[in-house]
Short mmCIF file of C-alpha atoms in Angstrom, two decimals:
data_model
loop_
_atom_site.label_atom_id
_atom_site.label_comp_id
_atom_site.label_asym_id
_atom_site.label_seq_id
_atom_site.Cartn_x
_atom_site.Cartn_y
_atom_site.Cartn_z
CA UNK A 1397 -109.96 173.03 -26.67
CA UNK A 1398 -112.22 170.06 -26.63
CA UNK A 1399 -111.92 167.19 -29.11
CA UNK A 1400 -115.39 166.04 -30.07
CA UNK A 1401 -116.80 163.46 -32.46
CA UNK A 1402 -119.34 164.07 -35.21
CA UNK A 1403 -122.39 163.30 -33.06
CA UNK A 1404 -121.25 165.69 -30.32
CA UNK A 1405 -120.36 168.28 -32.96
CA UNK A 1406 -123.80 168.22 -34.54
CA UNK A 1407 -125.62 168.31 -31.20
CA UNK A 1408 -123.54 171.17 -29.77
CA UNK A 1409 -123.84 173.32 -32.89
CA UNK A 1410 -127.60 172.76 -33.09
CA UNK A 1411 -127.98 174.14 -29.56
CA UNK A 1412 -125.35 176.90 -29.61
CA UNK A 1413 -126.51 180.37 -30.69
CA UNK A 1414 -122.89 181.59 -30.42
CA UNK A 1415 -121.47 178.90 -32.71
CA UNK A 1416 -119.03 179.85 -35.46
CA UNK A 1417 -117.84 177.07 -37.78
CA UNK A 1418 -114.37 177.41 -39.27
CA UNK A 1419 -113.02 175.25 -42.09
CA UNK A 1420 -109.23 175.57 -42.00
CA UNK A 1421 -108.50 173.44 -45.07
CA UNK A 1422 -106.92 174.70 -48.27
CA UNK A 1423 -109.14 176.16 -51.02
CA UNK A 1424 -108.60 172.99 -53.05
CA UNK A 1425 -109.80 170.81 -50.18
CA UNK A 1426 -112.78 173.11 -49.55
CA UNK A 1427 -113.80 172.78 -53.20
CA UNK A 1428 -114.81 169.19 -52.39
CA UNK A 1429 -117.55 170.55 -50.11
CA UNK A 1430 -117.79 172.35 -46.79
CA UNK A 1431 -120.15 172.18 -43.85
CA UNK A 1432 -123.13 174.55 -43.99
CA UNK A 1433 -122.39 178.04 -42.68
CA UNK A 1434 -118.64 177.38 -42.41
CA UNK A 1435 -116.15 180.19 -42.87
CA UNK A 1436 -113.04 179.19 -44.80
CA UNK A 1437 -109.68 180.25 -43.37
CA UNK A 1438 -106.71 178.35 -44.82
CA UNK A 1439 -104.48 177.28 -41.93
CA UNK A 1440 -101.54 176.55 -44.24
CA UNK A 1441 -101.52 180.19 -45.46
CA UNK A 1442 -100.24 181.38 -42.09
CA UNK A 1443 -100.06 185.15 -42.79
CA UNK A 1444 -103.65 185.17 -44.06
CA UNK A 1445 -104.79 182.78 -41.31
CA UNK A 1446 -103.30 184.92 -38.53
CA UNK A 1447 -104.75 188.12 -40.03
CA UNK A 1448 -108.20 186.52 -40.31
CA UNK A 1449 -108.35 185.12 -36.78
CA UNK A 1450 -107.34 188.45 -35.26
CA UNK A 1451 -110.68 189.74 -36.56
CA UNK A 1452 -112.70 187.04 -34.77
CA UNK A 1453 -114.98 187.80 -31.82
CA UNK A 1454 -113.34 186.04 -28.85
CA UNK A 1455 -116.69 185.75 -27.04
CA UNK A 1456 -118.06 183.31 -29.65
CA UNK A 1457 -117.70 179.52 -29.60
CA UNK A 1458 -115.55 178.18 -32.44
CA UNK A 1459 -116.09 174.79 -34.03
CA UNK A 1460 -113.07 174.06 -36.20
CA UNK A 1461 -112.45 171.28 -38.67
CA UNK A 1462 -109.92 170.37 -41.32
CA UNK A 1463 -109.21 167.27 -43.39
CA UNK A 1464 -108.20 164.89 -40.56
CA UNK A 1465 -108.30 166.90 -37.33
CA UNK A 1466 -104.60 167.78 -37.08
CA UNK A 1467 -104.59 171.34 -38.46
CA UNK A 1468 -107.87 172.15 -36.73
CA UNK A 1469 -106.37 171.02 -33.42
CA UNK A 1470 -103.47 173.40 -33.97
CA UNK A 1471 -105.89 176.17 -34.96
CA UNK A 1472 -107.88 175.59 -31.75
CA UNK A 1473 -104.70 175.94 -29.69
CA UNK A 1474 -103.85 179.23 -31.41
CA UNK A 1475 -107.36 180.58 -30.76
CA UNK A 1476 -107.17 179.39 -27.15
CA UNK A 1477 -103.91 181.33 -26.76
CA UNK A 1478 -105.65 184.42 -28.17
CA UNK A 1479 -108.22 184.29 -25.39
CA UNK A 1480 -111.11 182.57 -27.17
CA UNK A 1481 -113.30 181.02 -24.48
CA UNK A 1482 -114.46 177.87 -26.27
CA UNK A 1483 -112.92 175.96 -29.15
CA UNK A 1484 -113.98 172.55 -30.42
CA UNK A 1485 -111.94 170.31 -32.70
CA UNK A 1486 -113.75 167.79 -34.91
CA UNK A 1487 -111.83 164.54 -34.41
CA UNK A 1488 -111.19 162.79 -37.69
CA UNK A 1489 -112.06 165.95 -39.62
CA UNK A 1490 -113.77 165.69 -42.98
CA UNK A 1491 -112.19 162.28 -43.61
CA UNK A 1492 -114.49 160.85 -40.93
CA UNK A 1493 -117.43 163.19 -41.62
CA UNK A 1494 -120.57 161.47 -42.91
CA UNK A 1495 -122.88 164.46 -42.64
CA UNK A 1496 -124.08 166.87 -45.28
CA UNK A 1497 -121.75 169.19 -47.16
CA UNK A 1498 -122.48 172.18 -49.38
CA UNK A 1499 -120.59 173.90 -52.17
CA UNK A 1500 -118.29 176.68 -50.88
#
């Protein structure tokens, strides 16, 4: 897992054809807006979260964010333990995000 800031996040995603963006916030938090092309998987709903991540392609690169960066860091560690090659945690999460968001 690598912790990266918003500028690094945007640059890496723009140049990564294997990028998958995961929003691990709750549905209520996601209703405030998500990043473009993000898949929503609620980290706090652990049974659903674990079932969803088992379906992920471990060869892809996962860019994970949450509200503040705590849950996404934990999610990155879980994916790392599952054999995912590259996980990136957005430091500061959506609290620090100043980029564009879209409706879920």
